[in-house]
Short mmCIF file of C-alpha atoms in Angstrom, two decimals:
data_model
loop_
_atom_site.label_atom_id
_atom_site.label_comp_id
_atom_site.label_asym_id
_atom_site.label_seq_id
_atom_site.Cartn_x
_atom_site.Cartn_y
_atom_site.Cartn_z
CA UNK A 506 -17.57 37.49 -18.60
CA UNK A 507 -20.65 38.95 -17.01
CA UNK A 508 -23.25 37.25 -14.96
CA UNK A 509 -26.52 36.34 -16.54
CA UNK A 510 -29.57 37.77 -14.46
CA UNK A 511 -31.19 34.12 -14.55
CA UNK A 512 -31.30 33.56 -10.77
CA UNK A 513 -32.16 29.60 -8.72
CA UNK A 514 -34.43 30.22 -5.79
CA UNK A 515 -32.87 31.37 -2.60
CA UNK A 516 -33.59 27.92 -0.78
CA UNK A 517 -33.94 27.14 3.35
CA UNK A 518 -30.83 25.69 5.22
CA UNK A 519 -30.17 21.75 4.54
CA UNK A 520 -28.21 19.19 5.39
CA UNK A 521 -24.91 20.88 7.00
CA UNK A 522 -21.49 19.65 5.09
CA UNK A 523 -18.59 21.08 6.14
CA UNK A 524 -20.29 24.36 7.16
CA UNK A 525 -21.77 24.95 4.40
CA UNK A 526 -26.00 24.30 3.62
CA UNK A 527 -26.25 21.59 0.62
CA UNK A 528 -29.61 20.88 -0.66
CA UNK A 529 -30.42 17.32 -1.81
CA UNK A 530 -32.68 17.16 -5.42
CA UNK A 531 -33.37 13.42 -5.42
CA UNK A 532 -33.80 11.07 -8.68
CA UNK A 533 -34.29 7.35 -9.68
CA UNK A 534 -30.72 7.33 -10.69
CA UNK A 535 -28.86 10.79 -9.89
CA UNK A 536 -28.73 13.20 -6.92
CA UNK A 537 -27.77 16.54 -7.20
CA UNK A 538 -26.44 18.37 -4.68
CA UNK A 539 -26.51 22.34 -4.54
CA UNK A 540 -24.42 24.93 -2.47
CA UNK A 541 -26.10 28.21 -2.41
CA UNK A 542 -22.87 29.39 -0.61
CA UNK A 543 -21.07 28.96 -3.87
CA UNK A 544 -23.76 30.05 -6.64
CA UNK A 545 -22.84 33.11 -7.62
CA UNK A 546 -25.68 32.59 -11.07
CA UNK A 547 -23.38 31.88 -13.90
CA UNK A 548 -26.56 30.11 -15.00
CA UNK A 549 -24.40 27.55 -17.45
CA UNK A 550 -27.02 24.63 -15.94
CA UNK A 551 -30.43 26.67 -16.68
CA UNK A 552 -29.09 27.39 -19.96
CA UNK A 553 -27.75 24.02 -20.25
CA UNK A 554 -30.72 21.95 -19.50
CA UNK A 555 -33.63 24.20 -18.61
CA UNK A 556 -36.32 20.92 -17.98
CA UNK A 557 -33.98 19.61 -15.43
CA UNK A 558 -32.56 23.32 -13.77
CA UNK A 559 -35.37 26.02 -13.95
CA UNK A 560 -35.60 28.84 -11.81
CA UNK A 561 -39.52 29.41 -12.05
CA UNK A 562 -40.42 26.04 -10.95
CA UNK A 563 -40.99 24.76 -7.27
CA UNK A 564 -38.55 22.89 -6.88
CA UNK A 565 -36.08 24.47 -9.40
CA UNK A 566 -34.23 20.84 -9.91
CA UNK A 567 -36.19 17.98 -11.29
CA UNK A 568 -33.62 15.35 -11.03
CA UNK A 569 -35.37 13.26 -13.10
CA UNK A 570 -36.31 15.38 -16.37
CA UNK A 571 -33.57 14.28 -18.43
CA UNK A 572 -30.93 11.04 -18.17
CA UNK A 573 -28.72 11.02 -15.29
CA UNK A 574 -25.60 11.37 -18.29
CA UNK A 575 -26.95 14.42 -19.43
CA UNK A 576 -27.08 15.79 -16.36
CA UNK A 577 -23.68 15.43 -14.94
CA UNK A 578 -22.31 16.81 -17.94
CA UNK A 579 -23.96 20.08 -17.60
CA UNK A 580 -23.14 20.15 -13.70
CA UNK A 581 -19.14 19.39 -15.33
CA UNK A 582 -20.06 23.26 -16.29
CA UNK A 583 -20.62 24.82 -13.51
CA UNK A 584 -17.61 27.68 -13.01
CA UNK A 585 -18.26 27.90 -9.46
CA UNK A 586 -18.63 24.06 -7.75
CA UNK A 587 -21.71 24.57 -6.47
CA UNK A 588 -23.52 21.70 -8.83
CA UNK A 589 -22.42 18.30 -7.70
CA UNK A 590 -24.08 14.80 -8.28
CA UNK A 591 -24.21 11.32 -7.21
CA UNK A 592 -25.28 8.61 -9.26
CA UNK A 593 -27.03 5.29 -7.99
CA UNK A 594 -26.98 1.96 -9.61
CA UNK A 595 -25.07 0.39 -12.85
CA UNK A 596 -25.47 4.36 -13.99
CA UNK A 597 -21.50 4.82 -15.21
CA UNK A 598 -20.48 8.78 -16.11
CA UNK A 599 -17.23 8.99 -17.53
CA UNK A 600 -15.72 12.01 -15.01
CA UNK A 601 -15.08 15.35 -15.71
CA UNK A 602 -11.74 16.73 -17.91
CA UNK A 603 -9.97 18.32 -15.69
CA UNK A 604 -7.29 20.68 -17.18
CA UNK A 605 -3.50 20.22 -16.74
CA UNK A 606 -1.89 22.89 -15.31
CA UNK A 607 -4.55 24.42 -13.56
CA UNK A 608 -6.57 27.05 -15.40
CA UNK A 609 -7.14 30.16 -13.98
CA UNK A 610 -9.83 32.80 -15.65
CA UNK A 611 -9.96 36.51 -14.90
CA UNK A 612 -13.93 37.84 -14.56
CA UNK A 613 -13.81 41.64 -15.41
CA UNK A 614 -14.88 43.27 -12.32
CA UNK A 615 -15.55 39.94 -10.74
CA UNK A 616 -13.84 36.84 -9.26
CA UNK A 617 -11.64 34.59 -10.31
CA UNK A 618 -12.32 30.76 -11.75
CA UNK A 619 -10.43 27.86 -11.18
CA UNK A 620 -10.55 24.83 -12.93
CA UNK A 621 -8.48 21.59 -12.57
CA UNK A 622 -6.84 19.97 -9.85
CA UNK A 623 -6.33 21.46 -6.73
CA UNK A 624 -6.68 21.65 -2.73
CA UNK A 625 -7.98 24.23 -1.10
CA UNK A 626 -6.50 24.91 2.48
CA UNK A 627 -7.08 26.78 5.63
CA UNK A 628 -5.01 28.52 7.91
CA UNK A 629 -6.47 25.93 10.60
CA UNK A 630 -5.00 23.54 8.23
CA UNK A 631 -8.56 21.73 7.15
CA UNK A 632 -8.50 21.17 3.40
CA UNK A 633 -10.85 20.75 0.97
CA UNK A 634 -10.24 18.11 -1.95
CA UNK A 635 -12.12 16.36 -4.73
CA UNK A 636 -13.63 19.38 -5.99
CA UNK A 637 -12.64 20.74 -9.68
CA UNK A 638 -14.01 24.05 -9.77
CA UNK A 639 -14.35 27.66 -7.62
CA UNK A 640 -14.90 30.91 -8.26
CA UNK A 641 -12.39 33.36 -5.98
CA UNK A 642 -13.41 36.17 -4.39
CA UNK A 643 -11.18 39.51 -5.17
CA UNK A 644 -13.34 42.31 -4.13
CA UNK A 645 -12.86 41.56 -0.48
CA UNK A 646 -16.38 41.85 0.15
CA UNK A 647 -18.13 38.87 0.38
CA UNK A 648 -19.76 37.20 3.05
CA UNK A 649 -18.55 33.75 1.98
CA UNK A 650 -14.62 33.76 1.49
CA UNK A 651 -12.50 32.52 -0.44
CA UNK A 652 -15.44 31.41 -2.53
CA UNK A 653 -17.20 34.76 -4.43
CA UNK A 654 -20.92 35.88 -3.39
CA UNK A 655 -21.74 38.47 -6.04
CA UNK A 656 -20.67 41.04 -3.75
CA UNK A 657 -18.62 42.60 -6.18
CA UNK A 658 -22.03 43.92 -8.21
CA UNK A 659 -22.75 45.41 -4.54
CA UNK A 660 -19.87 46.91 -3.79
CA UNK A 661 -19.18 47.97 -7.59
CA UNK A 662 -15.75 46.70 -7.86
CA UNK A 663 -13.77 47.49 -10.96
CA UNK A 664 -10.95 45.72 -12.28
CA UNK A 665 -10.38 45.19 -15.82
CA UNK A 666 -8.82 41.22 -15.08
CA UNK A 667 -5.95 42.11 -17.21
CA UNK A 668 -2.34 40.15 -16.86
CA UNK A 669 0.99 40.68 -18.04
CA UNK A 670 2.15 37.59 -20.10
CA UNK A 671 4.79 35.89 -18.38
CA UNK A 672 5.97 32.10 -19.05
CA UNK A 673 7.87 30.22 -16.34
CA UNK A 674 9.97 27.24 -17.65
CA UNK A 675 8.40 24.58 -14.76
CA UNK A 676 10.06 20.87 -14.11
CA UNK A 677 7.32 18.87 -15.85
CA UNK A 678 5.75 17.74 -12.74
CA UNK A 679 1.68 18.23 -13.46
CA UNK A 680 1.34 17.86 -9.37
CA UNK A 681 -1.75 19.56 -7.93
CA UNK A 682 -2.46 23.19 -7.48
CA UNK A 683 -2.50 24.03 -3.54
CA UNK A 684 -5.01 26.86 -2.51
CA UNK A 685 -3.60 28.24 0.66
CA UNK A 686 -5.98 30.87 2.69
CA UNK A 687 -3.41 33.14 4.88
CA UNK A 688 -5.37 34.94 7.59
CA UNK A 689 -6.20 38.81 6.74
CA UNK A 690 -4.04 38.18 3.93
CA UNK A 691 -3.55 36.61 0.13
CA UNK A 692 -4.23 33.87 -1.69
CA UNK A 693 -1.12 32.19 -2.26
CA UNK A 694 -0.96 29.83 -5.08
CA UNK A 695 1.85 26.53 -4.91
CA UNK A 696 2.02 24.07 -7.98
CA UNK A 697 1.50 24.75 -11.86
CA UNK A 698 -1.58 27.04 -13.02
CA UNK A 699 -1.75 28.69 -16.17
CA UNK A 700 -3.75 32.50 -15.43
CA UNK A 701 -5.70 34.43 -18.02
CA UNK A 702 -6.55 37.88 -18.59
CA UNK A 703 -10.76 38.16 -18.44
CA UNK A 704 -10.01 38.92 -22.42
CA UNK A 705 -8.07 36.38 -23.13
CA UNK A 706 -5.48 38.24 -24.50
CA UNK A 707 -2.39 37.41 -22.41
CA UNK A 708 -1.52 34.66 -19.89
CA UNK A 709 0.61 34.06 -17.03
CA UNK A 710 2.30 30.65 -16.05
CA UNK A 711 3.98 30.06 -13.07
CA UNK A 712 4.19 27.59 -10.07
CA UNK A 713 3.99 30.86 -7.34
CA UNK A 714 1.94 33.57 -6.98
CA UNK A 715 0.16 35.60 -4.36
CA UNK A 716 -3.39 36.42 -5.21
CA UNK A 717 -5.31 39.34 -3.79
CA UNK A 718 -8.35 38.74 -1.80
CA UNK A 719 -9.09 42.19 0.34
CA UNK A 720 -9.52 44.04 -3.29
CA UNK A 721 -7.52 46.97 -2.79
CA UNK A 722 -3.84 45.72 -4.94
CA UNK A 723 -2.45 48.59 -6.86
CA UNK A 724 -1.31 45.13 -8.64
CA UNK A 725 -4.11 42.99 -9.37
CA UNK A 726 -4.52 40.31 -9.72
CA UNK A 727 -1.55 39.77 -7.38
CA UNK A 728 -1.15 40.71 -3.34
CA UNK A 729 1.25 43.77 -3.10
CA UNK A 730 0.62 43.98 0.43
CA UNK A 731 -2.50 46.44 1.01
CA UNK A 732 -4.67 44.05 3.60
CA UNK A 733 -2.01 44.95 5.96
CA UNK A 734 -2.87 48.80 5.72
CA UNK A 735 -6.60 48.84 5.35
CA UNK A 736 -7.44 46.17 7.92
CA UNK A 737 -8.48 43.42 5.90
CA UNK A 738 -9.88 40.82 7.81
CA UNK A 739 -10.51 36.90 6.40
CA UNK A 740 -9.64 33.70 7.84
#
C-alpha cells in the first residue's frame, strides 16, 4: 500500500490528551477529534467524504457537511486511529467491526496496521485502551513511537513486508491482543493476531511474536536482536 499525497493541514497544538495534541471539529450532533501525532495521510476520510474532510478548506473538517452516521463510518476507516468522534443527543451509530483475531497488515516500505482489539502498553506500565486501530512504526525513525510518522519516506526505508506462512493451532480463546513497548527494544505481541504479507500473499498466525521497531532486523518483520548493537533508543 502506498500513501496518497492528499495531505490535512498541519494544525496548532490543542487540547493535550494523554500527551498527545487532539483538535476538536465541533457539530450539531458529532465531534471529531483529530491526532496529528498519528496521521500519517492514508487519506481514506478525504477520499471518503471530501465535503466533510478536505484538505484545501480552512478548517479542513466541517463536522456538519454530511449526517453524523456517515461520518463515523468513514472515521471506522481510518488505518491509523487518528479520526475519532463523539456523538451528542438520541444520535445512535452502531460501532465499528472489529476483527477477531487481530489483523495485522504489512505496508511495503512502511509501517505496520493493526486492526481489532487490543491494548497498547508502556514500559512505565500506562496503557492505552478503547482504540481499534494504529499504524506501527518499523523504520526506527520516527519522532512519534510506536505510532508511524512518515519517517520511513525520509529515511527511505525498504522492506518488501513479506511473511513466511505459518499457522499456530491457538486454544479458542479470542482474548485481546496486548501491545507491549520494551525500552530500546521490540514490539512484543501477546494474544491471537493473524499477520499479512503487504501482498497479501501469505499469513502468519500466532499468539507470540516479537516485532521490530529500530528497523535494522535481518528478519523482518520480527526482532532478531539488532537494537542491542546499533543503539536503538525508544521508550
Amino acid at each position: 500500500m502506498r500513501f496518497a499525497d492528499v495531505r490535512p493541514p498541519v494544525v496548532a497544538a490543542g487540547k493535550m490528551m494523554s500527551g498527545k495534541r487532539i483538535r476538536s471539529y465541533e457539530g450539531s450532533d458529532i465531534t471529531i477529534r483529530y491526532d496529528p501525532k498519528r496521521c500519517i495521510h492514508a487519506a481514506e476520510c478525504v477520499r471518503g467524504l471530501g465535503r466533510v474532510f478536505n484538505s484545501n478548506a480552512r478548517p479542513w473538517i466541517n463536522a456538519d457537511g454530511a449526517p453524523a452516521d456517515e461520518i463515523a463510518e468513514v472515521i471506522h476507516r481510518c488505518p491509523t486511529g487518528a479520526l475519532s468522534y463523539e456523538v451528542r443527543g438520541q444520535i445512535q451509530i452502531g460501532p465499528p467491526t472489529v476483527p477477531v483475531p487481530v489483523e495485522l497488515s504489512m505496508c511495503a516500505d512502511g509501517p505496520i496496521y493493526v486492526h481489532g482489539s487490543f491494548v497498547v502498553s508502556s514500559p512505565a506500565g500506562e496503557s492505552a485502551d478503547g482504540d481499534t486501530r494504529l499504524a506501527l512504526c518499523r523504520c526506527g525513525a520516527s519522532d512519534s513511537k510506536p505510532y508511524c510518522d512518515n519517517s520511513h519516506v525520509d529515511v527511505e526505508f525498504y522492506d518488501a513486508g513479506m511473511v513466511k506462512t505459518r499457522t499456530r493451532e491457538s486454544d479458542g480463546r479470542d482474548e485481546s491482543l496486548t501491545i507491549t513497548l520494551l525500552p530500546n527494544g521490540p514490539v512484543l505481541l501477546r494474544g491471537r493476531f493473524v499477520l499479512t504479507s503487504a501482498d497479501g500473499s501469505s499469513v502468519f498466525e500466532g499468539e507470540k511474536a516479537a516485532l521490530c521497531r529500530c528497523g535494522e532486523s535481518a528478519n523482518k518483520p520480527f526482532c532478531d536482536g539488532v537494537h542491542s548493537k546499533i543503539g536503538f533508543q525508544a521508550n
